[in-house]
Amino acid sequence: MKNCEYRQIDPQVLSTPTPPPTQCAEKTPKQVRRKWEVFPGKNRFFCDGRIMIARQSGVLPLTLLLILFTSSLFFIFDCPFLVKHVTSCIPVIGGVLFTFVVISLLQTSFSDPGILPRATPDEAADIEKQIDSSSSSSYRPPPRVREVLINQQVVKLKYCFTCKMFRPPRTSHCSLCDNCVERFDHHCPWVGNCVGRRNYRFFYTFIVSLSFLTAFVLGCVTTHLALRSQGGKGVISALQESPASALELVVCFFSVWSILGLSGFHTYLVASNLTTNEDIKGSWSGNSGLQSAGNPYSYNSIFTNCCAVLCGPLPPSLIDRRGLLPAEDSPAAAPAPPEIELLGFGAKTDINMEDSCQDFAVSCTG
Amino acid sequence: MIHILHRFFFPFLQTHSLQDLRQQAPVAAKVFVQRDYTSGTICQFQTKFPAALETRIDKQQFEDTIRKLNSLYAEAEKLGGRSYLEGCLACLTAYTIFLCMETHYEKVLKKIANYIQDQNDKIYAPRGLLLIDPIERGLRVVEITVFEDRSTGPGR
């Protein structure tokens, strides 16, 4: 029988767990990395870069919940009654509108709004050189503004300090997403994404179809309650018989005005080829009495403007989020392994201590 | 095969191939052709001849390349019957056809990539230059990489 001597745990035993982290470090350089993993803007990517959303997704879950909840109540509680008493087209029309709303909402939220990738270091250096060379010998730094003549209108192009380039016309830097977006309209919290050149038509389809859906549901629910309260029953008893309809009535009544208003406003913007950003800033009004004469991008015809904005060619995404990174960039994966190393080290320390304690216990009893 | 023999026996090529340029020659400078916004937001590049290319390439050839690129981009963004048809069809299908169909713009971008490859092979690579497709730079600039000229005599 051994003496139960106190045996000090050898601290060097704890410092051995180097092999597993090195295995991790060896594996990562061979891993294929895509450009979305090193994207500098504040966006989140899913499905290996196929789906993107702003990091501040705002109230998108609430929007989806409201639409799905109200529509399901409509289909479950109102449609059976209306099919029996009015026509069976009602769920069909409702279904089509609902499909349009959900698909266009998802496309608005999950697509690239027209983000401009940031300038490469070489480009930024070249622009700096051009700015420096064009400045006169004054003490003040030259203003980082370029003036361009577009359609006999002077347009000022500002320099973006984050993206290190002169912003193209109609481009604006979204502070929430930290990206320059082409034809920037606004950052919509309901949709959880910026609205720009590439997803404006999805956004417009979403708000127009949503206003039709809301108005349709409101009309159907009103008809439903009106039919139920016929025959001397009264509105109160009708509401008691179908409480879901009351809830739908409240939701639709309060949302239809704002959605219709928004649709009307954006129809005006589409017809005059303006963005919300330009309209709010008053970029083209004030120069002349007619806004269309001031806007250099307008085709001066409502029909052409609508066609250009909604049916024009859809440019591809410029950020190439699923593109593969060149092999030299893979050491940039270094920030990830140290975390794994730390965790591994901590776990290994515990395991070593446990082993040492077990050995000690065995030696005591042994 | 002949190409490999050439590389073995003649390390300093007078005519550079694209592959050699990208792998071997050091970069002397990078020239950036900026966007031209005088026609609005459509993608057009300035045709002004950069000073750094004066010794390397003929001004007319450079301008022809840029003008051809501008016309191809204008074709991609053209508003006409075809783009309206595509847009209306997409709208009716709730834009789901974009998931399975290649848009007109993407088809023209492929044409542009082929044109740039062709120009590089025939005109720019023999002069120690390399055009980078603007789509790889977010349609901001046409980047021209100027390689150090190792040729002992004037390039063929």
Tab-separated table of N, CA and C in Angstrom, chain A residues 100 103 107 116-120 122-123 126-127 130 146 148-151 157 165-170 197 201-202 205 297 299 304 307-308 310-316 318, chain B residues 30-32 34-35 37-42 76-79 83-88 91-96 98-99 103-106 109 135-141 143:
chain	number	residue	atom	x	y	z
A	100	PHE	N	-47.748	36.927	-54.125
A	100	PHE	CA	-46.988	38.068	-54.624
A	100	PHE	C	-46.352	38.850	-53.489
A	103	ILE	N	-43.448	36.679	-51.779
A	103	ILE	CA	-42.274	36.505	-52.651
A	103	ILE	C	-41.538	37.831	-52.836
A	107	GLN	N	-37.744	38.748	-51.672
A	107	GLN	CA	-36.750	39.198	-52.649
A	107	GLN	C	-36.175	40.563	-52.280
A	116	LEU	N	-22.014	48.900	-53.976
A	116	LEU	CA	-20.784	49.087	-54.722
A	116	LEU	C	-19.624	48.566	-53.888
A	117	PRO	N	-18.830	47.645	-54.445
A	117	PRO	CA	-17.691	47.159	-53.668
A	117	PRO	C	-16.674	48.281	-53.444
A	118	ARG	N	-15.971	48.212	-52.323
A	118	ARG	CA	-15.024	49.277	-51.990
A	118	ARG	C	-13.823	49.256	-52.923
A	119	ALA	N	-13.213	50.405	-53.056
A	119	ALA	CA	-12.075	50.521	-53.972
A	119	ALA	C	-10.884	49.715	-53.451
A	120	THR	N	-10.128	49.140	-54.372
A	120	THR	CA	-8.905	48.419	-53.982
A	120	THR	C	-7.863	49.447	-53.532
A	122	ASP	N	-4.910	50.028	-54.534
A	122	ASP	CA	-4.248	50.689	-55.668
A	122	ASP	C	-5.112	51.811	-56.225
A	123	GLU	N	-6.397	51.537	-56.362
A	123	GLU	CA	-7.325	52.552	-56.880
A	123	GLU	C	-7.381	53.754	-55.952
A	126	ASP	N	-4.406	55.849	-56.311
A	126	ASP	CA	-4.435	56.598	-57.574
A	126	ASP	C	-5.325	57.828	-57.463
A	127	ILE	N	-6.485	57.653	-56.818
A	127	ILE	CA	-7.409	58.783	-56.654
A	127	ILE	C	-6.783	59.842	-55.760
A	130	GLN	N	-4.427	61.837	-57.694
A	130	GLN	CA	-5.116	62.780	-58.586
A	130	GLN	C	-5.612	63.987	-57.818
A	146	ARG	N	-16.285	66.338	-56.974
A	146	ARG	CA	-16.081	66.499	-58.430
A	146	ARG	C	-17.387	66.957	-59.025
A	148	VAL	N	-19.813	67.231	-62.356
A	148	VAL	CA	-20.044	66.611	-63.663
A	148	VAL	C	-21.273	67.262	-64.280
A	149	LEU	N	-21.240	67.405	-65.592
A	149	LEU	CA	-22.400	67.970	-66.278
A	149	LEU	C	-23.228	66.820	-66.849
A	150	ILE	N	-24.430	66.647	-66.309
A	150	ILE	CA	-25.308	65.580	-66.808
A	150	ILE	C	-26.557	66.252	-67.341
A	151	ASN	N	-26.799	66.130	-68.636
A	151	ASN	CA	-28.022	66.674	-69.218
A	151	ASN	C	-28.194	68.166	-68.884
A	157	LEU	N	-20.322	65.135	-57.354
A	157	LEU	CA	-19.987	63.786	-56.905
A	157	LEU	C	-19.116	63.907	-55.667
A	165	MET	N	-13.734	56.106	-52.720
A	165	MET	CA	-13.957	56.386	-54.137
A	165	MET	C	-14.944	57.548	-54.249
A	166	PHE	N	-14.968	58.142	-55.441
A	166	PHE	CA	-15.971	59.161	-55.706
A	166	PHE	C	-17.273	58.453	-56.036
A	167	ARG	N	-18.304	58.797	-55.304
A	167	ARG	CA	-19.583	58.117	-55.502
A	167	ARG	C	-20.165	58.457	-56.863
A	168	PRO	N	-20.644	57.461	-57.604
A	168	PRO	CA	-21.344	57.752	-58.858
A	168	PRO	C	-22.599	58.561	-58.562
A	169	PRO	N	-23.190	59.186	-59.601
A	169	PRO	CA	-24.418	59.947	-59.354
A	169	PRO	C	-25.516	59.052	-58.791
A	170	ARG	N	-26.332	59.580	-57.930
A	170	ARG	CA	-27.476	58.910	-57.310
A	170	ARG	C	-27.063	57.826	-56.315
A	197	ARG	N	-30.950	50.316	-56.434
A	197	ARG	CA	-31.182	50.072	-57.856
A	197	ARG	C	-31.672	48.663	-58.158
A	201	ARG	N	-37.605	47.511	-57.753
A	201	ARG	CA	-38.821	46.984	-58.386
A	201	ARG	C	-39.490	45.927	-57.497
A	202	PHE	N	-38.679	45.157	-56.744
A	202	PHE	CA	-39.253	44.181	-55.812
A	202	PHE	C	-39.992	44.909	-54.697
A	205	THR	N	-43.250	46.328	-56.060
A	205	THR	CA	-44.231	45.239	-56.204
A	205	THR	C	-44.771	44.832	-54.834
A	297	TYR	N	-32.174	62.972	-64.724
A	297	TYR	CA	-32.296	61.548	-65.044
A	297	TYR	C	-33.676	61.207	-65.602
A	299	TYR	N	-36.827	60.992	-68.064
A	299	TYR	CA	-36.991	60.918	-69.517
A	299	TYR	C	-38.088	61.840	-69.994
A	304	THR	N	-42.267	56.403	-70.046
A	304	THR	CA	-40.872	55.985	-70.197
A	304	THR	C	-40.200	55.855	-68.837
A	307	CYS	N	-41.393	52.620	-67.238
A	307	CYS	CA	-40.771	51.468	-67.898
A	307	CYS	C	-39.304	51.352	-67.508
A	308	ALA	N	-38.620	52.487	-67.487
A	308	ALA	CA	-37.183	52.458	-67.179
A	308	ALA	C	-36.936	51.980	-65.758
A	310	LEU	N	-39.103	50.281	-63.613
A	310	LEU	CA	-39.662	48.989	-63.225
A	310	LEU	C	-39.336	47.846	-64.184
A	311	CYS	N	-39.219	48.175	-65.460
A	311	CYS	CA	-39.006	47.107	-66.442
A	311	CYS	C	-37.640	47.188	-67.104
A	312	GLY	N	-36.771	48.052	-66.630
A	312	GLY	CA	-35.460	48.175	-67.243
A	312	GLY	C	-34.610	46.945	-66.970
A	313	PRO	N	-33.453	46.817	-67.620
A	313	PRO	CA	-32.604	45.651	-67.376
A	313	PRO	C	-32.102	45.622	-65.933
A	314	LEU	N	-32.078	44.432	-65.364
A	314	LEU	CA	-31.644	44.275	-63.975
A	314	LEU	C	-30.134	44.042	-63.953
A	315	PRO	N	-29.361	44.981	-63.401
A	315	PRO	CA	-27.917	44.762	-63.390
A	315	PRO	C	-27.541	43.651	-62.411
A	316	PRO	N	-26.457	42.941	-62.667
A	316	PRO	CA	-26.075	41.876	-61.738
A	316	PRO	C	-25.427	42.465	-60.484
A	318	LEU	N	-22.694	43.446	-57.982
A	318	LEU	CA	-21.293	43.782	-58.224
A	318	LEU	C	-20.363	43.243	-57.146
B	30	LYS	N	0.080	50.657	-62.401
B	30	LYS	CA	-1.322	50.336	-62.702
B	30	LYS	C	-2.005	51.631	-63.140
B	31	VAL	N	-2.647	51.552	-64.259
B	31	VAL	CA	-3.342	52.729	-64.787
B	31	VAL	C	-4.839	52.503	-64.634
B	32	PHE	N	-5.553	53.528	-64.175
B	32	PHE	CA	-6.995	53.389	-63.964
B	32	PHE	C	-7.747	54.338	-64.884
B	34	GLN	N	-11.121	56.001	-65.447
B	34	GLN	CA	-12.301	56.246	-64.614
B	34	GLN	C	-13.581	56.279	-65.438
B	35	ARG	N	-14.697	56.297	-64.719
B	35	ARG	CA	-16.008	56.331	-65.359
B	35	ARG	C	-16.301	57.728	-65.896
B	37	TYR	N	-19.402	60.119	-66.458
B	37	TYR	CA	-20.807	60.249	-66.051
B	37	TYR	C	-21.569	61.310	-66.842
B	38	THR	N	-21.019	61.810	-67.924
B	38	THR	CA	-21.707	62.897	-68.637
B	38	THR	C	-23.005	62.434	-69.281
B	39	SER	N	-23.152	61.126	-69.520
B	39	SER	CA	-24.408	60.631	-70.088
B	39	SER	C	-25.367	60.142	-69.016
B	40	GLY	N	-25.040	60.366	-67.758
B	40	GLY	CA	-25.924	59.918	-66.694
B	40	GLY	C	-25.320	58.759	-65.931
B	41	THR	N	-26.176	57.856	-65.460
B	41	THR	CA	-25.687	56.776	-64.609
B	41	THR	C	-25.276	55.535	-65.396
B	42	ILE	N	-25.456	55.558	-66.742
B	42	ILE	CA	-25.099	54.341	-67.484
B	42	ILE	C	-23.583	54.165	-67.488
B	76	ALA	N	-25.997	46.586	-73.046
B	76	ALA	CA	-26.498	45.859	-71.876
B	76	ALA	C	-27.595	46.629	-71.165
B	77	GLU	N	-27.436	47.955	-71.104
B	77	GLU	CA	-28.385	48.770	-70.334
B	77	GLU	C	-29.430	49.435	-71.213
B	78	LYS	N	-29.486	49.017	-72.475
B	78	LYS	CA	-30.407	49.677	-73.394
B	78	LYS	C	-31.855	49.425	-73.019
B	79	LEU	N	-32.658	50.504	-73.099
B	79	LEU	CA	-34.089	50.353	-72.861
B	79	LEU	C	-34.750	50.134	-74.207
B	83	SER	N	-35.797	44.465	-73.418
B	83	SER	CA	-35.652	44.601	-71.964
B	83	SER	C	-37.023	44.794	-71.316
B	84	TYR	N	-37.933	45.498	-72.018
B	84	TYR	CA	-39.275	45.693	-71.465
B	84	TYR	C	-40.021	44.371	-71.385
B	85	LEU	N	-39.848	43.542	-72.437
B	85	LEU	CA	-40.509	42.232	-72.450
B	85	LEU	C	-40.016	41.389	-71.287
B	86	GLU	N	-38.686	41.410	-71.102
B	86	GLU	CA	-38.079	40.653	-70.002
B	86	GLU	C	-38.608	41.156	-68.669
B	87	GLY	N	-38.688	42.494	-68.531
B	87	GLY	CA	-39.154	43.084	-67.284
B	87	GLY	C	-40.600	42.754	-66.986
B	88	CYS	N	-41.453	42.839	-68.004
B	88	CYS	CA	-42.881	42.559	-67.801
B	88	CYS	C	-43.120	41.096	-67.467
B	91	CYS	N	-42.130	40.528	-63.971
B	91	CYS	CA	-43.108	41.093	-63.032
B	91	CYS	C	-44.299	40.157	-62.878
B	92	LEU	N	-44.748	39.579	-63.992
B	92	LEU	CA	-45.911	38.691	-63.931
B	92	LEU	C	-45.631	37.413	-63.145
B	93	THR	N	-44.382	36.981	-63.173
B	93	THR	CA	-44.034	35.764	-62.442
B	93	THR	C	-43.471	36.080	-61.069
B	94	ALA	N	-43.737	37.295	-60.578
B	94	ALA	CA	-43.228	37.757	-59.278
B	94	ALA	C	-41.706	37.661	-59.218
B	95	TYR	N	-41.058	37.929	-60.365
B	95	TYR	CA	-39.601	37.975	-60.470
B	95	TYR	C	-38.915	36.655	-60.159
B	96	THR	N	-39.675	35.564	-60.182
B	96	THR	CA	-39.045	34.280	-59.884
B	96	THR	C	-38.252	33.750	-61.072
B	98	PHE	N	-35.978	35.227	-62.571
B	98	PHE	CA	-34.578	35.620	-62.430
B	98	PHE	C	-33.760	34.538	-61.760
B	99	LEU	N	-34.444	33.649	-61.036
B	99	LEU	CA	-33.728	32.566	-60.358
B	99	LEU	C	-33.252	31.508	-61.341
B	103	THR	N	-30.196	36.894	-67.327
B	103	THR	CA	-30.730	38.145	-67.874
B	103	THR	C	-29.903	38.614	-69.066
B	104	HIS	N	-30.483	39.534	-69.823
B	104	HIS	CA	-29.816	40.088	-70.994
B	104	HIS	C	-28.497	40.744	-70.602
B	105	TYR	N	-28.518	41.444	-69.468
B	105	TYR	CA	-27.319	42.123	-68.965
B	105	TYR	C	-26.188	41.113	-68.736
B	106	GLU	N	-26.525	39.978	-68.123
B	106	GLU	CA	-25.504	38.960	-67.844
B	106	GLU	C	-24.950	38.379	-69.130
B	109	LEU	N	-22.499	40.830	-70.440
B	109	LEU	CA	-21.276	40.822	-69.630
B	109	LEU	C	-20.355	39.682	-70.050
B	135	ILE	N	-15.857	44.468	-64.408
B	135	ILE	CA	-16.783	43.831	-63.465
B	135	ILE	C	-16.043	43.321	-62.235
B	136	GLU	N	-14.768	43.027	-62.387
B	136	GLU	CA	-13.985	42.582	-61.236
B	136	GLU	C	-13.612	43.743	-60.320
B	137	ARG	N	-13.852	44.966	-60.788
B	137	ARG	CA	-13.584	46.155	-59.978
B	137	ARG	C	-14.902	46.880	-59.711
B	138	GLY	N	-15.999	46.154	-59.724
B	138	GLY	CA	-17.297	46.746	-59.424
B	138	GLY	C	-17.743	47.789	-60.420
B	139	LEU	N	-17.319	47.682	-61.677
B	139	LEU	CA	-17.645	48.642	-62.742
B	139	LEU	C	-17.235	50.072	-62.381
B	140	ARG	N	-16.176	50.192	-61.554
B	140	ARG	CA	-15.720	51.548	-61.199
B	140	ARG	C	-14.694	52.055	-62.195
B	141	VAL	N	-13.767	51.171	-62.575
B	141	VAL	CA	-12.615	51.565	-63.397
B	141	VAL	C	-12.263	50.445	-64.373
B	143	GLU	N	-8.979	48.777	-65.210
B	143	GLU	CA	-7.614	48.757	-64.678
B	143	GLU	C	-6.688	48.166	-65.726
